[in-house]
């Protein structure tokens, strides 16, 4: 059965992501005292079966939550070991000896995942004029195939996955963290939420002071 | 009146763009003997009114064509003066003295625009299993507001614009050209074309040898 959306409402998906990213930046500032800019470098739509390929080959850190409210589905964030070390070292101020993370590093990473996940989901929920309660994501490390298998086992093969390549650009230094975010909503619930929104309203709630960099803000 | 598309078919838009970009690379190779990789750095959906902001502030080179066959609408490509000079110098092997382009440079630029435009449109047409005849685009230079005004005067304000930031990465040297591409199809005709396509069929015509870089191939 087709799940229909007005094609002109696709601009709302861009706004959702823009607001999610902005909220992540705000959350990083208030919750972790980190001034950062979040840029979405690319947006694409793939089928769930292509997600392992999108994550990449090998082992990745990942945090995921199942959304128990509309738009349901899964939020998944992945990043590689290099990014993990950079985040952990930045947050703790401690170097990782011979590349391996200690308990404090792991804890800082988990904290960062919580901030990024809740910031993003809250930003999207605000734009959708709803709330999305969620559990705390657990940070784990696994092969991309296993990540996809465990995270998406309950997702229909013909769901739509929104894939975002994002970069957290720290203001106070020349450091960037590269993250990949997968939003795999229940297509019907997602379309329902978007259908309720008016494009003009979305515009109004947009922050007029928001910066638009050449690096593309959606 | 809403123009409805099955949300799961959005993956086809990604494939269209991927095939368009691949065809540009092939055209550059056969028509201009330039080995290049085309990467789509970002994809977004905006309303036509936001296009001047997407192009950027100031003067830009631009080439546009009106499509007189489905999906109708407009194809617009923009790039800045720096990129224009780099392309022109690369194609002619002549440096631009004090930054200004001579007749040979201008002619090379026009040639490049023809290759890029026809390559992209043909790639999309192949994927849509149709042909899209088109005129030769004329390369001009103007302020972004004027470009949008002249190009989009006949476009409905609620049309959907697909915006692509793309990079042409030359194989034989460390040079990249940054281009922005706007596809503003007639929403109804675009949805009609996509509706006719089967996601599985699109998969089959995909080149299995196609490279997938970490920079995102759609």
XYZ file of C-alpha atoms in Angstrom:
436
model
C 0.000 0.000 0.000
C 1.496 3.354 -0.946
C 2.069 5.873 1.831
C 1.489 9.158 0.162
C 2.963 12.556 0.906
C 2.571 15.816 -0.960
C 5.882 16.160 -2.763
C 6.000 19.867 -1.991
C 6.118 18.990 1.697
C 9.562 17.491 1.271
C 10.904 20.921 2.136
C 9.638 20.166 5.646
C 12.061 17.259 5.964
C 14.870 19.729 5.383
C 13.479 22.043 8.063
C 13.141 19.145 10.500
C 16.772 18.274 10.090
C 17.844 21.894 10.290
C 15.954 22.319 13.555
C 17.277 19.028 14.907
C 20.843 20.091 14.200
C 20.319 23.536 15.697
C 18.907 21.982 18.833
C 21.935 19.719 19.118
C 24.178 22.782 19.004
C 22.081 24.461 21.716
C 22.130 21.315 23.873
C 25.890 20.985 23.575
C 26.229 24.570 24.724
C 23.880 24.347 27.720
C 24.542 20.772 28.830
C 28.223 20.298 28.105
C 29.421 23.904 27.789
C 30.711 23.122 24.316
C 30.265 25.810 21.692
C 29.819 24.044 18.402
C 28.239 24.388 15.034
C 26.497 21.383 13.537
C 26.562 21.088 9.792
C 24.616 18.564 7.811
C 26.943 17.664 4.957
C 24.611 15.393 3.142
C 21.110 14.079 3.221
C 19.992 10.986 1.401
C 17.222 8.467 1.377
C 18.037 4.791 1.353
C 16.307 1.536 2.037
C 17.027 -0.158 5.383
C 18.885 -2.963 3.602
C 21.505 -0.459 2.451
C 22.283 0.817 5.947
C 25.328 -1.410 6.640
C 26.914 -0.079 3.443
C 26.070 3.487 4.545
C 27.671 2.985 7.970
C 30.845 1.678 6.360
C 33.063 -1.368 6.629
C 34.318 -2.558 9.990
C 33.599 -1.631 13.593
C 31.821 1.518 14.627
C 30.539 3.096 17.792
C 26.790 3.403 17.707
C 23.942 4.549 19.855
C 20.363 3.855 18.961
C 16.930 4.277 20.417
C 13.573 2.944 19.419
C 10.990 5.676 19.333
C 7.884 4.537 21.174
C 5.846 7.508 19.984
C 5.206 8.911 16.486
C 7.056 8.910 14.135
C 8.117 5.607 15.807
C 10.939 3.664 14.222
C 14.592 4.051 15.072
C 17.171 6.766 15.591
C 20.713 5.504 15.057
C 23.967 7.428 15.318
C 27.309 5.955 14.246
C 30.894 7.194 14.341
C 34.295 5.613 13.994
C 37.023 4.975 16.572
C 39.001 8.055 15.602
C 36.011 10.323 16.195
C 35.284 8.490 19.465
C 38.804 9.160 20.703
C 38.680 12.806 19.664
C 35.369 13.381 21.433
C 36.520 11.540 24.566
C 39.828 13.385 24.726
C 38.142 16.720 24.145
C 35.522 16.165 26.829
C 37.853 14.786 29.502
C 40.964 16.762 28.683
C 42.884 13.465 28.935
C 44.843 11.857 26.134
C 43.994 8.244 25.347
C 47.167 6.248 25.919
C 48.024 4.052 22.957
C 44.618 4.812 21.502
C 42.546 2.947 24.065
C 39.853 4.678 26.064
C 39.654 4.501 29.845
C 36.471 4.468 31.958
C 36.334 8.256 32.107
C 36.627 8.478 28.329
C 33.856 5.917 27.883
C 31.637 7.809 30.275
C 32.248 11.113 28.464
C 31.413 9.452 25.154
C 28.186 8.082 26.572
C 27.316 11.560 27.864
C 27.978 13.063 24.423
C 25.725 10.464 22.807
C 22.935 11.313 25.230
C 23.231 15.025 24.451
C 23.373 14.526 20.694
C 20.501 12.057 20.620
C 18.146 13.941 22.920
C 19.074 17.252 21.283
C 18.281 15.952 17.848
C 15.072 14.148 18.748
C 13.808 17.117 20.788
C 14.557 19.475 17.909
C 12.569 17.313 15.540
C 9.735 16.913 18.043
C 9.507 20.687 18.538
C 9.242 21.203 14.810
C 6.612 18.496 14.538
C 4.784 20.241 17.365
C 4.833 17.122 19.474
C 6.942 15.489 22.159
C 8.846 12.276 21.663
C 9.721 10.557 24.916
C 12.698 8.292 24.660
C 15.005 6.065 26.610
C 18.673 6.820 27.074
C 20.699 5.308 24.253
C 23.403 2.831 25.146
C 26.694 3.373 23.431
C 28.171 0.212 21.976
C 30.726 -0.846 19.443
C 30.166 -3.443 16.759
C 30.600 -4.345 13.127
C 28.327 -2.351 10.818
C 26.452 -5.478 9.690
C 25.721 -6.406 13.306
C 24.686 -2.843 14.159
C 22.160 -2.840 11.328
C 20.911 -6.312 12.148
C 20.347 -5.611 15.837
C 18.987 -2.101 15.410
C 16.679 -2.664 12.499
C 15.392 -6.189 13.105
C 11.836 -4.931 13.599
C 11.866 -2.450 10.678
C 10.044 -3.239 7.460
C 12.327 -3.723 4.490
C 10.466 -1.069 2.521
C 10.731 1.659 5.155
C 12.461 4.877 4.260
C 15.765 5.674 5.933
C 16.863 9.269 6.102
C 20.654 9.361 6.269
C 22.544 12.432 7.419
C 26.258 12.980 7.371
C 26.884 15.574 9.992
C 29.895 17.371 11.319
C 30.155 18.837 14.803
C 32.539 21.734 14.404
C 33.982 22.951 17.703
C 34.174 26.714 17.973
C 37.228 26.972 20.201
C 39.532 24.771 18.194
C 40.237 23.301 14.844
C 38.449 20.032 15.599
C 35.562 18.387 13.816
C 33.663 15.269 14.756
C 32.069 13.325 11.928
C 28.833 11.537 12.747
C 26.365 9.636 10.648
C 22.730 9.738 11.687
C 19.984 7.414 10.509
C 16.349 8.203 11.021
C 14.127 5.288 10.117
C 10.621 6.371 11.030
C 7.493 4.339 10.498
C 6.550 5.708 7.053
C 2.839 6.028 7.831
C 3.331 7.787 11.159
C 5.974 10.068 9.661
C 3.734 11.133 6.797
C 0.879 11.695 9.236
C 2.984 14.077 11.299
C 4.226 15.964 8.241
C 0.738 16.166 6.763
C -0.453 18.033 9.841
C 2.168 20.712 9.400
C 1.730 23.783 7.323
C 4.828 24.857 5.401
C 4.180 28.491 6.316
C 3.979 27.660 10.013
C 7.285 25.874 9.888
C 8.783 28.976 8.421
C 7.465 31.125 11.220
C 8.969 29.057 13.972
C 12.316 29.150 12.264
C 14.852 31.259 14.070
C 15.394 34.342 11.890
C 18.850 34.865 13.395
C 19.960 31.434 12.315
C 23.207 31.448 10.461
C 23.336 30.030 6.979
C 26.860 28.991 6.173
C 28.135 28.158 2.735
C 28.440 24.655 4.056
C 24.746 24.259 3.731
C 22.246 24.518 6.451
C 19.155 22.605 5.495
C -4.222 20.386 -4.642
C -1.718 17.983 -3.149
C 0.625 16.162 -5.502
C 1.143 12.851 -3.841
C 4.115 10.521 -3.963
C 4.749 7.324 -2.071
C 7.291 8.382 0.553
C 9.228 5.151 0.074
C 9.893 6.216 -3.516
C 12.095 9.051 -2.286
C 14.965 6.604 -2.589
C 14.437 6.941 -6.342
C 15.318 10.637 -6.197
C 18.666 9.632 -4.748
C 19.195 7.127 -7.568
C 18.237 9.718 -10.185
C 20.860 12.080 -8.893
C 23.440 9.345 -8.608
C 22.831 8.335 -12.226
C 22.849 11.964 -13.370
C 26.217 12.523 -11.724
C 27.655 9.305 -13.110
C 26.566 10.294 -16.598
C 28.255 13.676 -16.204
C 31.499 11.898 -15.340
C 31.126 9.654 -18.403
C 30.344 12.644 -20.653
C 33.362 14.564 -19.386
C 35.517 11.584 -20.212
C 34.172 10.967 -23.741
C 33.450 14.553 -24.826
C 36.243 16.519 -23.174
C 38.763 13.779 -22.373
C 38.638 14.806 -18.731
C 38.765 12.024 -16.189
C 36.767 13.199 -13.230
C 34.716 11.968 -10.348
C 31.491 13.794 -9.533
C 30.457 13.826 -5.917
C 27.147 15.111 -4.653
C 28.019 16.732 -1.349
C 24.545 17.636 -0.319
C 20.971 17.278 -1.387
C 18.175 19.423 -0.107
C 14.672 20.481 -0.961
C 13.747 24.132 -0.928
C 10.987 26.339 -2.231
C 11.743 28.389 -5.354
C 11.654 31.595 -3.283
C 14.704 30.414 -1.358
C 16.839 29.852 -4.443
C 18.655 33.231 -4.442
C 19.777 32.507 -0.876
C 20.910 29.041 -1.965
C 22.941 30.418 -4.875
C 24.678 32.875 -2.551
C 25.297 36.614 -2.400
C 26.714 38.433 -5.393
C 27.428 37.542 -8.986
C 27.569 33.996 -10.279
C 27.986 32.239 -13.570
C 24.875 30.313 -14.466
C 23.482 28.167 -17.214
C 19.882 27.160 -17.329
C 17.494 25.370 -19.574
C 13.757 25.028 -19.586
C 12.719 21.431 -20.025
C 10.031 21.213 -22.666
C 9.285 17.580 -21.898
C 8.426 15.825 -18.630
C 9.408 16.457 -15.874
C 9.290 20.001 -17.367
C 10.475 22.878 -15.207
C 14.000 24.192 -15.065
C 17.553 22.925 -14.739
C 19.899 25.581 -13.373
C 23.606 25.300 -12.663
C 25.572 28.008 -10.846
C 29.204 28.493 -9.918
C 31.350 31.364 -8.774
C 34.087 33.290 -10.593
C 36.878 31.343 -8.961
C 35.471 28.058 -10.191
C 34.885 29.603 -13.635
C 38.535 30.620 -13.858
C 39.746 27.238 -12.695
C 37.604 25.401 -15.233
C 38.603 27.763 -18.047
C 42.303 27.561 -17.242
C 42.171 23.800 -16.937
C 40.370 23.343 -20.246
C 42.475 25.784 -22.294
C 45.798 25.314 -20.560
C 46.081 29.121 -20.504
C 46.335 31.231 -17.366
C 43.803 34.045 -17.025
C 45.793 37.250 -16.886
C 44.794 39.405 -13.909
C 41.835 37.115 -13.367
C 39.902 38.058 -16.480
C 38.844 35.472 -19.000
C 39.563 35.790 -22.700
C 37.362 34.569 -25.571
C 38.947 31.127 -25.543
C 38.325 30.816 -21.820
C 34.694 31.844 -22.245
C 34.242 29.359 -25.038
C 35.746 26.555 -22.949
C 33.445 27.430 -20.063
C 30.434 27.333 -22.367
C 31.565 23.939 -23.639
C 31.910 22.636 -20.083
C 28.401 23.855 -19.250
C 27.000 22.034 -22.259
C 28.686 18.798 -21.239
C 27.619 19.061 -17.622
C 24.034 20.000 -18.420
C 23.423 17.448 -21.146
C 25.254 14.767 -19.148
C 23.123 15.359 -16.105
C 19.799 15.608 -17.914
C 20.535 12.551 -20.054
C 21.484 10.564 -16.958
C 18.216 11.466 -15.310
C 16.251 10.748 -18.478
C 17.840 7.292 -18.819
C 16.900 6.455 -15.266
C 13.367 7.708 -15.835
C 13.295 5.526 -18.948
C 12.486 8.471 -21.150
C 14.281 11.056 -23.252
C 14.377 14.753 -22.463
C 15.203 16.907 -25.453
C 16.693 20.232 -24.573
C 18.219 23.364 -25.974
C 21.818 24.332 -25.423
C 22.155 26.386 -22.250
C 23.645 29.842 -22.544
C 26.282 30.702 -19.990
C 25.760 34.071 -18.379
C 26.862 35.972 -15.331
C 24.520 37.859 -13.036
C 23.553 38.619 -9.476
C 21.875 35.682 -7.741
C 18.603 37.594 -7.313
C 18.493 38.335 -11.038
C 19.391 34.753 -11.939
C 16.497 33.449 -9.855
C 14.098 36.069 -11.194
C 14.896 35.424 -14.849
C 15.152 31.666 -14.592
C 12.171 30.949 -12.408
C 9.669 33.576 -13.502
C 7.299 30.935 -14.841
C 7.663 28.522 -11.917
C 4.927 28.180 -9.337
C 5.915 29.416 -5.896
C 4.953 26.108 -4.341
C 7.052 23.962 -6.643
C 9.724 21.775 -5.180
C 13.351 22.624 -5.870
C 15.939 19.913 -5.545
C 19.279 21.502 -4.714
C 22.560 19.668 -5.146
C 25.981 20.815 -4.105
C 28.338 18.934 -6.305
C 32.051 18.724 -6.727
C 33.839 17.761 -9.915
C 37.070 16.175 -8.775
C 39.693 15.951 -11.523
C 41.578 12.675 -11.536
C 44.865 13.958 -12.908
C 45.390 16.793 -10.471
C 44.493 18.181 -7.119
C 41.705 20.394 -8.465
C 38.034 20.474 -7.585
C 35.253 22.491 -9.155
C 32.303 23.344 -6.949
C 28.948 23.579 -8.686
C 25.446 24.057 -7.424
C 22.631 22.436 -9.369
C 18.943 23.246 -9.075
C 16.292 20.967 -10.483
C 12.872 22.532 -10.349
C 10.561 20.087 -12.096
C 6.854 20.482 -12.503
C 5.749 18.636 -9.362
C 2.912 16.758 -11.040
C 4.955 15.614 -14.022
C 7.865 14.647 -11.761
C 5.664 12.519 -9.522
C 4.081 10.915 -12.584
C 7.470 9.860 -13.887
C 8.594 8.520 -10.509
C 5.316 6.706 -9.970
C 5.902 4.709 -13.125
C 9.233 3.433 -11.876
C 9.681 0.364 -9.808
C 12.301 0.634 -7.074
C 13.570 -2.848 -7.919
C 13.981 -1.958 -11.592
C 16.018 1.102 -10.700
C 18.294 -1.164 -8.740
C 18.793 -3.431 -11.706
C 19.914 -0.726 -14.074
C 22.442 0.510 -11.533
C 26.001 -0.176 -12.560
C 27.253 -2.874 -10.197
C 30.839 -1.748 -10.669
C 30.046 1.764 -9.519
C 32.386 3.039 -6.858
C 30.968 4.135 -3.532
C 33.324 6.587 -1.917
C 33.163 7.678 1.709
C 32.132 11.042 0.367
C 28.694 9.737 -0.351
C 27.417 8.517 -3.585
C 23.707 8.801 -3.664
